[in-house]
Amino acid sequence: MKHWNTAVALGALAIGAVVAAPAAQAQGATFPDVPQNHWAYAAVQNLADKGLVKGYPNGQFLGNRALTRYEFASVVDRLLQTIADMKAGDAPTTTVTQDDLNKIQVLVDSFKTELTAIQADVTKAQEDITALRGNVEDLRQDVLDTKELANKAQDTANNSYGVGSKRKFQISGYIQARYFAADGASQSGANNLLFPRGKAPGSSAYNGDYLSGSNGASFAVRRSRLKFTGQLTPNTKYAIQFDASGVSNTGSSPVSVREGNFTYTFGDGNPATNLSVSAGMFANPFGYILPLSSASTIQTERPLAFNEGGQGLFASQDYDRGVQIAGNAGPIKYTAALINGTGLTSNDTDRSLDQVYRLAYQTGDKKLGVGASYYNGHVPDFTNTGTAYTSRKKELTGADVQFAPTANIFLNGEYVEGKFEQRTFFNGANQSSLALTSNAFAPGNKVQGYYVLGGYNFSPAGLHTLTLAASYDEFNRAKSGTGSDSSYTDKNLGFGALYNLDKATRLRLWYTHPEKVAHAPGAVDPDKVGLFVGELQVKF
């Protein structure tokens, strides 16, 4: 009679055939003569837990003694009992494979004599194995059918909504929740603090921040934007962006559309190597910081000369309506746009479409970027619509540079000058009666503005990046021309810190101090009130 080492034989059985045994059984015996560091311990314990081996009356496994064929047949018999339970549905079959059943069949065929001697019903065991084969095959077919249905559903979803980064409903956006407080240290007796002056100039703020409020401090949602983008075909994509903060439109419809356009890219659809054409409402391509998302700016507001609010050069014009082409000529990116020039307003009001051109270059290591922009158009006029309409020229030239010699250090600057024949007009001889009026025609009026921004990033590649930065910007609304006067100049100094709480949340603390505040010629210089902003931004 052939013998095997007990541990070797049962270890092979555990690895091969016993995977068909029920996964949940009462905890089996442990054998003191099979230490946990023995190579066959896991196999022996697995067999014991499944009730396939019971050991000897003295509680030992005796793994070093010879195992008779009859003893091994008794293990196979217990295994066949498990097969019977599976056929009856009393045990799970999800872990059984056809290969497992083949191995069990070999054991039955090899030990028919011994199994018969211990009164095992070999015929019934054969029927049970055959039945279980059918169950396993049915289960396999069910899995294949389910997988096929899932694949069809995924194909339908892909055809309807796109795949991966090209999914037709990519959603992104950001929320900026702010607390701002005017610095009243230099205020002399005014009841209402308003950045940058001590007294509110009517209902219009003009120094780059129209959220300063009239009570010195307030909470505000500066921006709450939701953007939908998607790739409809390899060549066509779209973008729609909403602003639900109510800042830009605080009337009966607090939700405004900031962006709504589609872009067609020729060739294989790669914008890096092919010309792209966009139509609709898109970011104004003039300069560097104007088209930059406010979720990515360091300062709380764009510098005065490039600000979309107040009485600057691009009031409500960070987005505009029209058509735009963009492409690359080697390392140079070029953009040309034909727009209304009225920003978020639905129609053109200056009787002339505006043109914007831009060239930008960035080194391969992205340490240096430079750009040049040109704007040729007119100033929107919402009041002068009669036959005596006089065109008000808006012709600007700009240059910008971005320098980052290391991952830690950055320095940005931008300059703009040109003709802007509409000037903010101050009505009143003294500070207490200053009122801000727009749409004042100023023939030949020249403007000039610039900013510099620098800072240092701590752990720029880490999750919790800390950025310390400072900025200075200046905007002269009447550099030369009719009625020019240095009183129309604003200067702001800002500094602060930005800290990433995690990859989605950023804390920004920023203080802006007005070094000079524009006022009517001959009027008393206004008090200079600074503004502190604490902001939490969540970007998704």
XYZ file of C-alpha atoms in Angstrom:
540
model
C 0.000 0.000 0.000
C 1.357 3.392 -1.004
C 2.046 5.941 1.736
C 2.633 9.711 1.822
C 3.998 12.078 4.374
C 0.819 13.377 5.982
C 1.651 17.105 5.884
C 2.784 16.948 2.244
C -0.312 15.119 1.076
C -2.784 17.298 2.929
C -0.934 20.475 1.962
C -1.303 19.550 -1.719
C -4.967 18.743 -1.164
C -5.591 22.118 0.509
C -3.909 24.050 -2.282
C -5.595 22.091 -5.082
C -9.002 20.618 -4.413
C -10.267 22.013 -1.147
C -11.044 25.468 -2.513
C -14.481 24.014 -3.190
C -15.189 23.637 0.526
C -17.556 26.092 2.216
C -15.951 29.382 3.109
C -17.636 29.609 6.506
C -17.276 26.709 8.881
C -16.958 26.288 12.599
C -13.409 26.774 13.807
C -11.603 23.389 13.594
C -9.111 21.836 15.960
C -5.556 23.044 16.353
C -2.750 20.541 16.564
C 0.047 21.048 19.123
C 2.492 19.052 16.998
C 2.091 21.446 14.010
C 3.759 24.721 15.032
C 2.685 27.986 13.363
C 6.085 28.387 11.717
C 5.778 25.004 9.971
C 5.514 25.345 6.171
C 2.295 23.275 6.077
C 0.595 24.928 9.065
C -1.792 27.099 6.988
C -2.867 24.170 4.795
C -3.431 21.835 7.755
C -5.375 24.482 9.713
C -7.468 25.301 6.636
C -8.417 21.616 6.276
C -9.225 21.357 9.968
C -11.400 24.504 9.874
C -13.383 22.980 6.992
C -13.814 19.682 8.900
C -11.801 17.653 6.391
C -9.204 16.456 8.915
C -9.837 15.752 12.575
C -6.507 14.486 13.896
C -5.979 11.541 16.217
C -7.618 10.762 19.565
C -4.656 12.209 21.436
C -5.325 15.564 19.710
C -2.228 15.455 17.554
C -1.932 15.644 13.795
C 1.105 13.318 13.533
C 2.205 14.934 10.327
C 5.519 13.086 10.208
C 4.002 9.610 10.122
C 2.981 7.799 6.969
C -0.546 8.479 5.689
C -2.349 5.377 4.431
C -4.505 5.420 1.348
C -7.512 4.649 3.556
C -6.776 7.681 5.733
C -6.413 9.847 2.666
C -9.625 8.341 1.248
C -11.450 9.443 4.415
C -10.396 13.010 3.674
C -11.655 12.675 0.109
C -14.925 11.276 1.505
C -15.394 14.367 3.654
C -14.640 16.472 0.596
C -17.382 14.641 -1.306
C -19.793 15.481 1.517
C -18.952 19.128 0.899
C -19.652 18.642 -2.802
C -23.069 17.185 -1.881
C -23.798 20.245 0.277
C -22.888 22.519 -2.614
C -25.192 20.659 -4.948
C -28.008 21.007 -2.428
C -27.334 24.728 -2.157
C -26.192 24.582 1.460
C -22.759 25.987 0.665
C -21.505 28.773 -1.636
C -20.153 27.828 -5.073
C -18.804 31.202 -6.146
C -15.213 30.126 -5.408
C -15.441 26.838 -7.364
C -13.867 26.570 -10.804
C -13.919 23.823 -13.405
C -10.240 23.221 -12.647
C -11.121 22.584 -8.993
C -13.739 20.022 -10.008
C -11.263 18.324 -12.348
C -8.827 17.898 -9.464
C -11.548 16.424 -7.248
C -12.548 14.048 -10.069
C -8.941 12.784 -10.249
C -8.991 12.074 -6.499
C -12.262 10.151 -6.782
C -10.989 8.088 -9.717
C -7.723 7.333 -7.902
C -9.364 6.259 -4.633
C -12.457 4.406 -5.876
C -11.420 1.180 -4.149
C -10.708 2.780 -0.789
C -13.818 4.969 -0.952
C -15.948 1.877 -1.635
C -14.294 0.075 1.293
C -15.240 2.891 3.674
C -18.771 2.754 2.212
C -18.609 6.008 0.318
C -21.197 6.315 -2.442
C -18.922 6.848 -5.405
C -21.774 6.846 -7.922
C -23.605 9.578 -6.021
C -20.347 11.533 -5.698
C -19.929 11.366 -9.490
C -23.472 12.674 -9.971
C -22.851 15.492 -7.479
C -19.665 16.551 -9.263
C -21.431 16.493 -12.636
C -24.310 18.571 -11.261
C -21.909 21.029 -9.702
C -20.121 21.369 -13.034
C -23.414 22.513 -14.527
C -23.984 24.982 -11.719
C -20.506 26.449 -12.134
C -21.002 26.755 -15.893
C -24.381 28.456 -15.363
C -22.800 30.849 -12.893
C -19.992 31.564 -15.356
C -22.516 32.299 -18.102
C -24.454 34.612 -15.755
C -21.261 36.514 -15.029
C -20.476 36.782 -18.744
C -24.013 37.967 -19.498
C -23.827 40.566 -16.727
C -20.441 41.739 -17.975
C -21.797 42.026 -21.511
C -24.735 44.119 -20.306
C -22.376 46.331 -18.303
C -20.160 46.799 -21.343
C -23.167 47.731 -23.471
C -24.297 50.221 -20.827
C -20.803 51.702 -20.688
C -20.693 51.957 -24.478
C -24.024 53.770 -24.422
C -22.761 56.138 -21.730
C -19.546 56.749 -23.632
C -21.441 57.510 -26.836
C -23.812 59.822 -25.004
C -21.507 61.559 -22.534
C -17.951 61.007 -23.765
C -15.040 59.105 -22.265
C -12.631 60.134 -19.494
C -11.394 63.711 -19.858
C -13.609 64.026 -22.957
C -16.814 63.232 -21.079
C -19.496 65.598 -22.270
C -20.397 66.766 -18.776
C -17.152 67.649 -17.044
C -18.065 69.914 -14.123
C -15.685 72.280 -12.382
C -15.867 75.532 -10.483
C -14.945 77.357 -7.324
C -16.435 79.267 -4.416
C -14.812 82.245 -2.707
C -16.232 83.041 0.722
C -14.828 86.273 2.146
C -14.696 88.450 5.180
C -13.490 91.975 4.478
C -12.897 94.871 6.827
C -11.971 98.461 6.056
C -9.070 99.874 8.022
C -10.447 102.941 9.824
C -7.195 103.964 11.500
C -6.871 107.069 9.342
C -10.575 107.815 9.168
C -11.617 111.183 10.616
C -15.185 111.144 11.777
C -16.985 109.423 8.914
C -19.858 107.104 9.747
C -19.375 104.905 6.724
C -16.025 103.319 5.914
C -15.437 102.439 2.296
C -12.196 101.333 0.693
C -10.212 103.234 -0.484
C -11.661 106.526 0.746
C -13.142 107.495 4.053
C -16.502 108.398 2.612
C -18.544 106.490 0.083
C -18.519 108.189 -3.362
C -22.193 107.671 -4.072
C -23.041 104.177 -5.232
C -19.915 103.611 -7.326
C -16.576 102.317 -6.154
C -13.729 102.837 -8.564
C -10.458 101.744 -6.979
C -10.538 98.138 -8.051
C -12.833 96.686 -5.398
C -16.605 97.036 -5.524
C -17.208 94.733 -2.560
C -15.900 96.903 0.245
C -19.372 97.696 1.579
C -20.478 100.735 3.519
C -20.290 99.505 7.101
C -16.591 98.861 7.395
C -16.817 95.064 7.511
C -18.954 92.322 6.037
C -19.134 88.732 4.874
C -19.531 88.152 1.151
C -19.475 85.452 -1.485
C -17.081 87.034 -3.938
C -17.557 84.344 -6.553
C -19.568 81.163 -6.780
C -18.963 79.736 -10.212
C -19.971 76.532 -11.928
C -18.473 75.523 -15.254
C -19.480 72.802 -17.705
C -17.008 71.727 -20.362
C -16.857 68.813 -22.725
C -15.444 67.326 -25.903
C -18.338 66.598 -28.243
C -16.146 65.265 -31.043
C -12.370 65.057 -31.490
C -12.565 68.559 -33.002
C -15.392 70.295 -31.129
C -15.622 71.236 -27.462
C -17.727 73.673 -25.470
C -17.661 75.664 -22.219
C -20.484 77.201 -20.167
C -19.863 79.059 -16.906
C -22.344 80.535 -14.428
C -21.759 82.938 -11.559
C -24.258 82.475 -8.732
C -22.657 84.847 -6.224
C -25.011 87.702 -7.101
C -22.096 90.159 -7.119
C -22.210 91.142 -10.766
C -25.986 91.039 -10.986
C -27.694 91.691 -7.680
C -31.140 92.381 -9.099
C -33.952 89.952 -9.645
C -31.616 87.526 -11.468
C -28.565 86.978 -9.243
C -27.215 84.249 -11.548
C -25.249 85.532 -14.524
C -23.682 83.747 -17.480
C -19.955 84.466 -17.562
C -18.957 82.170 -20.392
C -20.700 80.324 -23.200
C -18.741 79.246 -26.229
C -17.691 76.410 -28.469
C -14.310 75.773 -30.078
C -13.557 73.911 -33.293
C -9.966 72.732 -33.809
C -8.881 71.735 -37.280
C -6.864 68.647 -38.238
C -6.739 65.929 -35.590
C -8.193 68.242 -32.961
C -4.920 68.922 -31.132
C -4.823 72.687 -30.354
C -1.047 72.551 -29.872
C -0.528 71.846 -33.572
C -3.721 73.084 -35.257
C -5.696 76.277 -35.608
C -8.730 76.697 -33.324
C -11.795 78.876 -33.835
C -14.037 79.886 -30.907
C -17.406 81.606 -31.008
C -19.691 82.894 -28.270
C -18.699 84.554 -25.023
C -15.114 83.831 -23.992
C -12.327 85.310 -21.874
C -10.975 88.612 -23.184
C -7.528 87.651 -24.544
C -5.863 91.017 -23.827
C -2.780 90.744 -21.635
C -1.910 88.113 -19.054
C -3.944 88.704 -15.913
C -7.280 89.777 -17.428
C -8.065 86.348 -18.995
C -6.519 84.535 -16.004
C -9.137 82.878 -13.788
C -9.636 84.727 -10.529
C -9.314 81.326 -8.833
C -5.625 81.412 -9.812
C -4.708 85.024 -9.028
C -2.521 85.909 -6.058
C -4.195 89.219 -5.240
C -7.816 89.359 -4.140
C -8.648 91.583 -7.123
C -6.953 92.202 -10.447
C -4.792 95.356 -10.598
C -6.679 98.548 -11.357
C -5.748 99.011 -15.005
C -6.683 95.385 -15.761
C -9.707 95.115 -13.508
C -13.121 93.989 -14.712
C -14.899 96.066 -12.064
C -15.091 99.713 -11.132
C -14.154 102.418 -13.615
C -11.129 100.798 -15.218
C -10.216 99.979 -18.802
C -12.094 96.664 -18.874
C -15.217 97.274 -16.769
C -17.371 94.096 -17.000
C -15.159 92.985 -19.879
C -13.218 90.024 -18.521
C -15.520 88.066 -20.868
C -16.791 89.348 -24.190
C -18.861 88.181 -27.163
C -17.465 87.484 -30.572
C -15.201 85.108 -32.507
C -11.598 84.193 -31.842
C -8.847 82.256 -33.576
C -5.831 80.820 -31.780
C -2.855 78.797 -32.858
C 0.869 78.233 -32.522
C 3.790 79.201 -34.718
C 6.595 77.206 -33.164
C 7.034 78.394 -29.561
C 4.851 81.463 -30.133
C 1.131 81.336 -29.412
C -1.048 83.834 -31.265
C -4.631 84.943 -30.656
C -6.892 87.260 -32.622
C -10.435 88.158 -31.575
C -13.264 90.227 -33.005
C -15.600 91.221 -30.154
C -18.432 93.595 -29.278
C -16.273 95.391 -26.745
C -19.196 95.668 -24.321
C -18.360 92.701 -22.105
C -21.332 90.925 -20.568
C -23.775 93.295 -22.283
C -25.761 91.449 -24.927
C -25.259 93.859 -27.839
C -22.642 96.273 -29.142
C -23.355 99.884 -28.131
C -20.425 101.770 -29.656
C -21.334 101.108 -33.319
C -18.027 99.398 -33.970
C -16.637 95.928 -33.374
C -13.368 95.780 -31.439
C -10.230 93.837 -32.296
C -7.837 92.169 -29.846
C -4.480 90.658 -30.807
C -1.961 88.856 -28.645
C 1.379 87.095 -29.049
C 2.841 85.038 -26.207
C 6.060 83.096 -25.804
C 7.148 80.727 -23.024
C 10.434 78.900 -22.687
C 10.403 75.101 -22.656
C 11.281 74.994 -18.956
C 8.447 77.495 -18.251
C 10.775 79.756 -16.299
C 10.117 82.762 -18.542
C 7.028 83.943 -20.353
C 6.503 87.175 -22.277
C 3.548 88.597 -24.141
C 2.400 91.564 -26.185
C -1.213 92.683 -26.725
C -3.021 95.238 -28.842
C -6.618 96.449 -28.497
C -8.260 98.505 -31.249
C -11.828 99.562 -30.621
C -14.156 101.996 -28.932
C -15.571 102.655 -25.497
C -19.132 101.428 -24.881
C -21.603 104.288 -24.648
C -25.063 103.455 -23.325
C -26.491 106.987 -23.413
C -25.358 108.727 -26.597
C -27.409 106.923 -29.257
C -28.662 109.817 -31.402
C -27.475 111.176 -34.721
C -24.903 113.305 -32.890
C -23.116 110.208 -31.685
C -19.398 110.773 -31.227
C -17.086 107.786 -31.294
C -14.857 107.366 -28.226
C -11.625 105.653 -29.103
C -10.140 102.793 -27.094
C -6.707 101.864 -28.410
C -4.363 100.089 -26.003
C -0.967 98.451 -26.193
C 0.229 96.087 -23.502
C 3.257 94.023 -22.547
C 3.639 91.393 -19.827
C 6.325 89.156 -18.373
C 6.265 86.176 -16.011
C 9.560 85.077 -14.486
C 10.054 82.040 -12.230
C 13.782 81.244 -11.964
C 13.056 78.497 -9.426
C 9.988 76.616 -8.220
C 9.946 78.909 -5.179
C 10.411 82.388 -6.629
C 8.094 84.215 -9.040
C 7.921 87.762 -10.404
C 5.210 89.064 -12.734
C 4.720 92.440 -14.340
C 2.387 94.023 -16.885
C 2.110 97.414 -18.532
C -0.598 99.092 -20.618
C -0.928 102.501 -22.225
C -2.907 104.132 -24.979
C -5.922 106.203 -25.896
C -9.065 105.890 -23.802
C -11.439 108.760 -24.556
C -13.786 108.288 -21.667
C -12.786 109.307 -18.209
C -14.178 108.868 -14.765
C -15.513 112.293 -13.780
C -15.713 113.519 -10.195
C -18.515 115.946 -9.500
C -17.949 117.989 -6.381
C -15.433 120.401 -4.941
C -14.681 118.619 -1.714
C -14.464 115.188 -0.234
C -17.867 115.200 1.412
C -19.721 115.725 -1.871
C -17.647 113.675 -4.283
C -19.762 111.690 -6.714
C -18.517 109.359 -9.412
C -19.968 109.684 -12.892
C -19.115 107.591 -15.939
C -19.491 108.197 -19.678
C -17.639 111.532 -19.600
C -16.171 112.138 -23.060
C -12.487 113.117 -22.900
C -11.065 113.719 -26.427
C -7.467 112.587 -26.818
C -7.329 111.210 -23.287
C -4.292 108.959 -22.695
C -4.063 106.383 -19.941
C -1.231 104.424 -18.380
C -1.184 101.537 -15.932
C 1.072 98.793 -14.650
C 1.601 96.333 -11.821
C 4.410 94.257 -10.384
C 3.847 91.148 -8.296
C 6.435 88.969 -6.606
C 6.526 86.228 -4.043
C 7.984 83.065 -2.643
C 6.450 79.585 -2.496
C 7.322 77.304 0.401
C 7.055 73.580 -0.492
C 5.644 74.268 -3.977
C 5.381 70.552 -4.751
C 3.767 69.667 -1.436
C 0.131 69.434 -0.438
C 0.289 72.427 1.923
C 1.998 75.138 -0.109
C 2.491 78.481 1.625
C 2.919 81.560 -0.564
C 4.035 84.983 0.632
C 3.569 87.780 -1.913
C 3.420 91.539 -2.407
C 2.137 93.708 -5.243
C 2.099 97.310 -6.369
C -0.118 98.749 -9.065
C -0.754 102.185 -10.503
C -3.407 103.503 -12.849
C -3.404 107.000 -14.319
C -6.713 107.753 -16.007
C -5.593 111.100 -17.467
C -1.911 110.944 -18.346
C -2.295 113.481 -21.158
C -4.959 115.052 -23.328
C -7.920 117.306 -22.643
C -8.331 118.030 -18.929
C -5.482 115.731 -17.894
C -4.488 115.949 -14.250
C -2.511 113.745 -11.863
C -5.492 113.795 -9.500
C -6.982 110.999 -11.594
C -4.274 108.553 -10.506
C -4.709 105.623 -8.113
C -1.899 103.659 -6.476
C -2.289 100.538 -4.357
C 0.174 98.509 -2.311
C -0.846 94.983 -1.338
C 0.681 92.065 0.506
C -0.440 88.829 2.079
C -0.245 85.052 2.288
C -1.944 82.080 0.659
C -1.980 78.613 2.220
C -3.354 75.369 0.801
C -5.291 73.560 3.520
C -5.586 70.611 1.134
C -5.622 70.093 -2.615
C -9.077 71.700 -2.924
C -9.142 74.413 -0.239
C -7.049 77.575 -0.094
C -6.866 80.233 2.604
C -5.971 83.751 1.475
C -5.181 86.695 3.757
C -4.525 89.951 1.942
C -4.217 93.609 2.865
C -4.440 96.457 0.348
C -3.366 99.974 1.254
C -4.084 102.884 -1.132
C -0.994 105.018 -1.557
C -2.976 107.483 -3.664
C -6.711 107.822 -4.273
C -8.106 109.509 -7.384
C -10.228 112.584 -6.788
C -11.560 115.654 -8.530
C -8.891 118.194 -9.506
C -8.498 120.798 -6.783
C -10.392 118.737 -4.195
C -8.950 117.782 -0.827
C -7.091 114.497 -0.880
C -9.390 111.803 0.497
C -8.489 109.775 3.540
C -6.771 106.578 2.527
C -8.620 103.586 3.981
C -7.054 100.157 3.580
C -8.899 96.899 3.156
C -8.226 93.513 4.781
C -9.632 90.396 3.102
C -9.779 86.912 4.579
C -10.950 84.332 2.078
C -11.521 80.606 1.863
C -11.634 79.256 -1.661
C -12.811 75.764 -2.579
C -12.002 74.641 -6.098
C -13.482 71.524 -7.668
